[in-house]
Amino acid sequence: MTGLERVGEGRWRSASEAATRRFGELLGALLEEGDVVILEGELGAGKTQLAKGVACALGAKGEVTSPTFNLLVSHLGGRIPLHHLDLYRLDPSSDSEELGEAGAWDVVGEDGASLVEWGAPFAEQLCPERLEISLVREDVAPSLAGGLDVEPARTIDVCGVGARGEALARALDATRTPS
């Protein structure tokens, strides 16, 4: 059992970090040049684990970590470049100049695929066609945890915006996970 299952149209359930990475691998296999994926979720929801899976599927070189302080890290050497952005520190009310200073205009929608953590407030500015993914950690009842440090499952919601985003969402839904 992979710990990853599709539980409805555009909805997946991940039982572990490894399953979240597996979801990223499924997504990475579908990505093409110019694709933009917006990742949303609270701290610890699994955005970076998903990014690790995408990088693995693309054959990108180097360790994948959250680019919170760098804002942008490009992973090269794979099938296509992977541009990993983290916009957590940017002010959503600012103009697009701040996105330019972060390097977004140099990579988003260009060569390679772009994963944008904390990108929802900037989604319309970034790209009219995109895949939006929201990760939410499920609560673990203390009685079920039994005092153990239990890694909670995650719900992963996928929504395609524009023709390419919708095509990616459909292709992801059609993907079968190994059991």
Short mmCIF file of C-alpha atoms in Angstrom, two decimals:
data_model
loop_
_atom_site.label_atom_id
_atom_site.label_comp_id
_atom_site.label_asym_id
_atom_site.label_seq_id
_atom_site.Cartn_x
_atom_site.Cartn_y
_atom_site.Cartn_z
CA MET A 1 0.00 0.00 0.00
CA THR A 2 1.47 3.36 -0.98
CA GLY A 3 -0.51 5.44 1.53
CA LEU A 4 -1.78 7.57 -1.35
CA GLU A 5 -5.29 7.27 -2.70
CA ARG A 6 -7.62 9.27 -4.87
CA VAL A 7 -10.77 9.87 -2.81
CA GLY A 8 -12.79 11.93 -5.28
CA GLU A 9 -12.51 14.13 -8.32
CA GLY A 10 -9.58 16.45 -7.67
CA ARG A 11 -9.09 15.10 -4.14
CA TRP A 12 -6.40 12.80 -2.80
CA ARG A 13 -5.46 11.50 0.64
CA SER A 14 -1.85 11.06 1.66
CA ALA A 15 -1.13 9.00 4.77
CA SER A 16 2.55 9.98 5.11
CA GLU A 17 5.39 12.19 3.92
CA ALA A 18 6.43 9.40 1.57
CA ALA A 19 2.92 9.29 0.09
CA THR A 20 2.99 13.08 -0.39
CA ARG A 21 6.31 12.71 -2.23
CA ARG A 22 4.69 9.95 -4.34
CA PHE A 23 1.89 12.36 -5.26
CA GLY A 24 4.60 14.82 -6.33
CA GLU A 25 6.17 12.11 -8.50
CA LEU A 26 2.82 11.50 -10.23
CA LEU A 27 2.50 15.23 -10.88
CA GLY A 28 6.11 15.61 -12.00
CA ALA A 29 5.66 12.92 -14.65
CA LEU A 30 2.93 15.08 -16.22
CA LEU A 31 4.62 18.49 -16.13
CA GLU A 32 5.82 20.20 -19.28
CA GLU A 33 7.74 23.36 -20.12
CA GLY A 34 5.85 26.44 -18.97
CA ASP A 35 3.59 24.67 -16.46
CA VAL A 36 2.86 26.56 -13.24
CA VAL A 37 1.73 24.87 -10.03
CA ILE A 38 0.59 26.94 -7.05
CA LEU A 39 1.05 25.14 -3.71
CA GLU A 40 -0.94 26.21 -0.67
CA GLY A 41 -1.02 24.87 2.86
CA GLU A 42 -0.01 25.82 6.37
CA LEU A 43 3.52 25.31 7.62
CA GLY A 44 4.22 21.58 7.75
CA ALA A 45 1.38 20.68 5.38
CA GLY A 46 3.72 18.92 2.94
CA LYS A 47 4.43 21.48 0.21
CA THR A 48 8.15 20.81 0.22
CA GLN A 49 7.64 17.02 0.35
CA LEU A 50 5.45 17.33 -2.74
CA ALA A 51 8.19 19.44 -4.41
CA LYS A 52 10.74 16.71 -3.60
CA GLY A 53 8.56 14.19 -5.44
CA VAL A 54 8.21 16.47 -8.48
CA ALA A 55 11.99 16.99 -8.59
CA CYS A 56 12.55 13.24 -8.36
CA ALA A 57 10.16 12.54 -11.24
CA LEU A 58 11.87 15.17 -13.39
CA GLY A 59 15.33 13.80 -12.55
CA ALA A 60 16.42 17.16 -11.14
CA LYS A 61 19.80 17.29 -9.44
CA GLY A 62 20.46 18.56 -5.92
CA GLU A 63 18.61 18.55 -2.63
CA VAL A 64 15.15 20.10 -2.57
CA THR A 65 14.41 22.27 0.44
CA SER A 66 11.95 25.08 0.97
CA PRO A 67 13.38 28.21 -0.69
CA THR A 68 11.94 30.54 1.99
CA PHE A 69 15.07 32.67 2.33
CA ASN A 70 16.30 32.38 -1.27
CA LEU A 71 12.76 32.87 -2.69
CA LEU A 72 13.77 30.98 -5.85
CA VAL A 73 15.84 27.85 -6.42
CA SER A 74 16.17 26.30 -9.86
CA HIS A 75 16.86 22.57 -10.07
CA LEU A 76 18.50 21.61 -13.34
CA GLY A 77 19.80 18.44 -14.93
CA GLY A 78 16.46 16.70 -15.34
CA ARG A 79 13.98 16.23 -18.16
CA ILE A 80 13.05 19.92 -17.81
CA PRO A 81 14.22 22.57 -15.31
CA LEU A 82 12.23 22.88 -12.08
CA HIS A 83 11.89 26.37 -10.60
CA HIS A 84 10.84 26.25 -6.95
CA LEU A 85 9.62 29.56 -5.53
CA ASP A 86 8.47 30.43 -2.02
CA LEU A 87 6.52 33.70 -1.80
CA TYR A 88 5.74 33.50 1.93
CA ARG A 89 7.73 36.63 2.73
CA LEU A 90 6.26 38.76 -0.08
CA ASP A 91 3.50 41.30 0.55
CA PRO A 92 0.39 40.30 -1.43
CA SER A 93 -0.74 43.94 -1.54
CA SER A 94 2.47 45.07 -3.27
CA ASP A 95 2.69 45.54 -6.99
CA SER A 96 4.32 43.04 -9.33
CA GLU A 97 7.73 44.68 -8.86
CA GLU A 98 8.29 42.55 -5.75
CA LEU A 99 7.59 39.40 -7.79
CA GLY A 100 10.16 40.57 -10.30
CA GLU A 101 12.74 41.15 -7.58
CA ALA A 102 12.08 37.59 -6.36
CA GLY A 103 12.92 36.30 -9.85
CA ALA A 104 9.40 35.13 -10.69
CA TRP A 105 9.21 36.97 -14.03
CA ASP A 106 12.45 35.31 -15.13
CA VAL A 107 11.15 31.76 -14.75
CA VAL A 108 7.36 31.44 -14.33
CA GLY A 109 5.76 30.24 -17.54
CA GLU A 110 9.13 30.08 -19.27
CA ASP A 111 11.54 27.16 -19.66
CA GLY A 112 10.83 24.38 -17.25
CA ALA A 113 8.02 24.02 -14.74
CA SER A 114 7.43 26.28 -11.75
CA LEU A 115 6.25 25.23 -8.29
CA VAL A 116 5.18 28.24 -6.26
CA GLU A 117 4.70 27.79 -2.51
CA TRP A 118 2.42 30.40 -0.86
CA GLY A 119 1.49 31.59 -4.34
CA ALA A 120 -2.31 31.91 -4.06
CA PRO A 121 -2.34 35.69 -3.44
CA PHE A 122 -0.22 36.13 -6.59
CA ALA A 123 -1.83 33.46 -8.79
CA GLU A 124 -3.61 35.81 -11.20
CA GLN A 125 -0.45 37.88 -11.68
CA LEU A 126 1.75 34.83 -12.18
CA CYS A 127 -0.12 32.86 -14.82
CA PRO A 128 -3.65 32.62 -16.23
CA GLU A 129 -3.27 28.85 -16.75
CA ARG A 130 -2.11 26.93 -13.73
CA LEU A 131 -2.69 24.01 -11.41
CA GLU A 132 -3.62 24.96 -7.85
CA ILE A 133 -2.93 22.42 -5.11
CA SER A 134 -3.98 22.81 -1.49
CA LEU A 135 -2.58 20.53 1.23
CA VAL A 136 -4.35 20.29 4.58
CA ARG A 137 -3.11 18.23 7.52
CA GLU A 138 -5.84 16.16 9.13
CA ASP A 139 -6.18 16.31 12.89
CA VAL A 140 -5.08 13.25 14.84
CA ALA A 141 -7.27 12.58 17.85
CA PRO A 142 -5.13 12.25 21.01
CA SER A 143 -6.86 8.97 21.81
CA LEU A 144 -5.80 7.55 18.44
CA ALA A 145 -2.24 8.80 18.81
CA GLY A 146 -1.89 7.06 22.18
CA GLY A 147 0.79 9.51 23.24
CA LEU A 148 2.89 8.73 20.16
CA ASP A 149 4.19 11.31 17.72
CA VAL A 150 1.87 10.36 14.86
CA GLU A 151 2.34 11.93 11.43
CA PRO A 152 -1.12 13.10 10.36
CA ALA A 153 -2.56 12.31 6.97
CA ARG A 154 -3.11 15.06 4.44
CA THR A 155 -5.93 15.94 2.12
CA ILE A 156 -4.67 17.19 -1.24
CA ASP A 157 -7.13 19.18 -3.34
CA VAL A 158 -6.31 19.86 -6.99
CA CYS A 159 -7.94 22.52 -9.16
CA GLY A 160 -7.04 23.36 -12.74
CA VAL A 161 -7.33 26.96 -13.94
CA GLY A 162 -7.36 27.59 -17.68
CA ALA A 163 -7.05 24.99 -20.39
CA ARG A 164 -3.60 23.69 -19.41
CA GLY A 165 -4.41 23.65 -15.69
CA GLU A 166 -7.63 21.75 -16.31
CA ALA A 167 -5.80 19.27 -18.55
CA LEU A 168 -3.22 18.65 -15.82
CA ALA A 169 -5.95 18.15 -13.20
CA ARG A 170 -7.75 15.62 -15.44
CA ALA A 171 -4.51 13.78 -16.21
CA LEU A 172 -3.64 13.61 -12.51
CA ASP A 173 -7.11 12.26 -11.70
CA ALA A 174 -6.67 9.60 -14.37
CA THR A 175 -3.37 8.47 -12.82
CA ARG A 176 -3.46 5.16 -10.99
CA THR A 177 -1.37 4.66 -7.91
CA PRO A 178 0.30 1.33 -7.22
CA SER A 179 -1.40 -0.61 -4.45
#
